[in-house]
Amino acid sequence: MTNQDLDFTISKLGECRIPSLMQVGQFVGDDERVLYHDKMEEVKVYLDSGKEPPQFETAGPREKVYFDPSKLKCGIVTCGGLCPGLNDVIRAIVLGLFYHYGVKTVFGFRYGYEGLSYRYGHVPLELNPETVKDIHKMEDRSSLLRAGRRIFPRWWTPSIG
C-alpha cells in the first residue's frame, strides 16, 4: 500500500439520534478531519491530482450519540502487562462514562483476555465512582484489574453480545 492508497474511513453503525448528556462548550462535527501528512508538499501531491489527502476523523465529544447511555453497559479490559498510570486511566474512564455520558453499568474484566472467558472463572468487577475512588493510591503498585499478558490460541475469539 502506498501513501496514495491510504483510507482511514470509519464505518458507522447507523445514524446518531440520541442527544449527548455531555455538557461541554464545543462538540466535534462529524465532518471535522485531521490530515495524515504534516508537510504541505505531501498534501499538494493529492490536491494536484484532484484527490483528497488522507485524513483521520477528529476525536472528541459529539452532539448526538448512537447508543442510549441509560441502556448501555461498558467493559474495560487491560492487556499487555502493567504500565505506570494504568489505575488512573481506569478511574478516568469510569468517571467519564458515569458523569459525562450517564453510563451507570461498567464492568472491569480482570487478568486481561482471560477475564473475557468463562473458562477461567474470573468474575467481572462492577466499577462505579465509589469503587474507583482511591485506586490511583493502591500501595502494591499493581492494577485493579490485574493486567494480563496471556496469549490465546488462534482459534479463541471472545464472543460479543
Short mmCIF file of C-alpha atoms in Angstrom, two decimals:
data_model
loop_
_atom_site.label_atom_id
_atom_site.label_comp_id
_atom_site.label_asym_id
_atom_site.label_seq_id
_atom_site.Cartn_x
_atom_site.Cartn_y
_atom_site.Cartn_z
CA MET A 1 0.00 0.00 0.00
CA THR A 2 1.36 3.38 -0.96
CA ASN A 3 0.54 6.72 0.59
CA GLN A 4 -1.73 7.29 -2.41
CA ASP A 5 -3.92 4.36 -1.26
CA LEU A 6 -4.39 5.34 2.39
CA ASP A 7 -8.03 5.29 3.51
CA PHE A 8 -8.89 5.95 7.15
CA THR A 9 -12.67 5.96 6.71
CA ILE A 10 -14.56 4.73 9.77
CA SER A 11 -17.76 2.83 9.09
CA LYS A 12 -20.84 3.95 11.01
CA LEU A 13 -23.25 1.72 12.92
CA GLY A 14 -26.13 3.99 11.99
CA GLU A 15 -27.45 7.49 12.47
CA CYS A 16 -26.68 9.13 15.82
CA ARG A 17 -30.04 10.29 17.16
CA ILE A 18 -29.66 10.49 20.94
CA PRO A 19 -28.63 13.86 22.37
CA SER A 20 -25.36 13.62 24.27
CA LEU A 21 -25.52 14.19 28.02
CA MET A 22 -22.11 15.83 27.94
CA GLN A 23 -22.17 19.47 28.87
CA VAL A 24 -19.18 20.82 27.02
CA GLY A 25 -18.66 24.17 25.39
CA GLN A 26 -17.90 22.71 21.98
CA PHE A 27 -18.77 19.47 20.22
CA VAL A 28 -16.82 17.96 17.35
CA GLY A 29 -18.58 17.78 14.00
CA ASP A 30 -18.66 14.53 12.03
CA ASP A 31 -17.06 16.29 9.06
CA GLU A 32 -14.01 17.56 11.00
CA ARG A 33 -10.75 15.91 9.95
CA VAL A 34 -7.05 15.88 10.78
CA LEU A 35 -4.60 15.45 7.91
CA TYR A 36 -2.35 12.39 7.87
CA HIS A 37 0.53 14.24 6.23
CA ASP A 38 2.12 17.17 8.02
CA LYS A 39 4.09 18.60 5.13
CA MET A 40 2.44 20.77 2.51
CA GLU A 41 4.41 19.19 -0.35
CA GLU A 42 2.92 15.80 0.55
CA VAL A 43 -0.61 17.23 0.70
CA LYS A 44 -0.05 19.09 -2.57
CA VAL A 45 0.55 15.78 -4.43
CA TYR A 46 -3.05 14.78 -3.67
CA LEU A 47 -4.54 18.18 -4.40
CA ASP A 48 -2.70 18.46 -7.72
CA SER A 49 -4.07 15.07 -8.80
CA GLY A 50 -7.63 16.03 -7.81
CA LYS A 51 -7.75 13.68 -4.81
CA GLU A 52 -8.46 14.36 -1.17
CA PRO A 53 -5.41 13.83 1.02
CA PRO A 54 -5.60 11.03 3.63
CA GLN A 55 -7.23 12.20 6.83
CA PHE A 56 -8.46 10.96 10.18
CA GLU A 57 -11.83 11.62 11.76
CA THR A 58 -11.34 14.12 14.59
CA ALA A 59 -11.84 12.61 18.05
CA GLY A 60 -13.97 14.30 20.66
CA PRO A 61 -17.49 14.60 22.04
CA ARG A 62 -20.36 14.54 19.57
CA GLU A 63 -23.64 16.39 19.95
CA LYS A 64 -25.61 13.21 19.25
CA VAL A 65 -24.64 9.63 20.06
CA TYR A 66 -25.66 6.26 18.66
CA PHE A 67 -26.09 4.27 21.89
CA ASP A 68 -28.57 5.18 24.63
CA PRO A 69 -26.36 5.70 27.72
CA SER A 70 -29.19 4.65 30.07
CA LYS A 71 -29.22 1.19 28.46
CA LEU A 72 -25.51 0.89 27.80
CA LYS A 73 -23.14 -1.50 29.60
CA CYS A 74 -19.43 -0.94 29.13
CA GLY A 75 -16.43 -3.09 29.87
CA ILE A 76 -12.77 -2.35 30.49
CA VAL A 77 -10.06 -4.93 29.85
CA THR A 78 -6.34 -4.23 30.26
CA CYS A 79 -3.85 -6.35 28.34
CA GLY A 80 -0.14 -6.42 27.75
CA GLY A 81 1.09 -6.04 31.31
CA LEU A 82 1.31 -3.19 33.74
CA CYS A 83 2.24 0.34 32.88
CA PRO A 84 2.56 3.47 35.01
CA GLY A 85 -0.75 5.23 35.47
CA LEU A 86 -2.98 2.32 34.45
CA ASN A 87 -5.21 2.74 37.50
CA ASP A 88 -5.53 6.45 36.71
CA VAL A 89 -6.74 5.55 33.22
CA ILE A 90 -9.27 3.02 34.55
CA ARG A 91 -10.53 5.59 37.05
CA ALA A 92 -10.82 8.31 34.39
CA ILE A 93 -12.77 6.02 32.05
CA VAL A 94 -15.23 5.02 34.78
CA LEU A 95 -15.73 8.60 35.99
CA GLY A 96 -16.09 9.90 32.44
CA LEU A 97 -18.65 7.26 31.49
CA PHE A 98 -20.61 7.82 34.70
CA TYR A 99 -20.60 11.62 34.96
CA HIS A 100 -20.19 12.79 31.36
CA TYR A 101 -22.21 10.18 29.48
CA GLY A 102 -24.61 8.88 32.14
CA VAL A 103 -23.47 5.25 31.81
CA LYS A 104 -24.23 3.55 35.12
CA THR A 105 -23.03 0.00 34.36
CA VAL A 106 -19.30 -0.51 33.85
CA PHE A 107 -17.52 -3.84 34.27
CA GLY A 108 -13.83 -4.43 34.77
CA PHE A 109 -12.51 -7.68 33.32
CA ARG A 110 -9.57 -8.96 35.36
CA TYR A 111 -6.42 -10.68 34.10
CA GLY A 112 -6.56 -9.38 30.53
CA TYR A 113 -8.24 -11.55 27.91
CA GLU A 114 -8.66 -14.33 30.49
CA GLY A 115 -11.32 -12.18 32.13
CA LEU A 116 -13.42 -12.33 28.97
CA SER A 117 -13.67 -16.13 29.01
CA TYR A 118 -15.91 -18.03 31.41
CA ARG A 119 -13.37 -20.90 31.36
CA TYR A 120 -11.11 -19.16 33.84
CA GLY A 121 -13.83 -18.24 36.34
CA HIS A 122 -12.82 -14.60 36.78
CA VAL A 123 -15.94 -12.71 37.82
CA PRO A 124 -16.07 -9.19 36.32
CA LEU A 125 -15.85 -6.34 38.81
CA GLU A 126 -18.63 -3.77 38.84
CA LEU A 127 -16.95 -0.39 38.61
CA ASN A 128 -18.50 2.90 39.68
CA PRO A 129 -17.22 6.17 41.15
CA GLU A 130 -17.13 4.69 44.66
CA THR A 131 -15.15 1.55 43.69
CA VAL A 132 -12.52 3.53 41.75
CA LYS A 133 -12.34 6.46 44.17
CA ASP A 134 -8.90 5.55 45.54
CA ILE A 135 -7.44 3.09 43.01
CA HIS A 136 -4.80 5.59 41.95
CA LYS A 137 -3.46 5.26 45.51
CA MET A 138 -3.06 1.46 45.54
CA GLU A 139 0.02 0.68 47.60
CA ASP A 140 1.01 -2.59 45.94
CA ARG A 141 1.60 -0.67 42.68
CA SER A 142 -0.49 -3.10 40.66
CA SER A 143 -3.59 -2.66 38.57
CA LEU A 144 -7.07 -3.05 40.00
CA LEU A 145 -7.83 -5.27 37.01
CA ARG A 146 -4.57 -7.24 37.15
CA ALA A 147 -3.47 -6.71 33.55
CA GLY A 148 -2.80 -9.96 31.72
CA ARG A 149 -0.15 -10.99 29.23
CA ARG A 150 -1.59 -14.36 28.28
CA ILE A 151 -1.51 -15.16 24.59
CA PHE A 152 -4.57 -17.06 23.43
CA PRO A 153 -4.65 -19.71 20.73
CA ARG A 154 -5.63 -18.51 17.25
CA TRP A 155 -8.93 -20.39 17.43
CA TRP A 156 -10.14 -18.47 20.50
CA THR A 157 -12.25 -15.42 19.79
CA PRO A 158 -14.07 -13.54 22.54
CA SER A 159 -17.82 -13.56 21.97
CA ILE A 160 -19.51 -10.19 21.83
CA GLY A 161 -23.10 -9.83 22.79
#
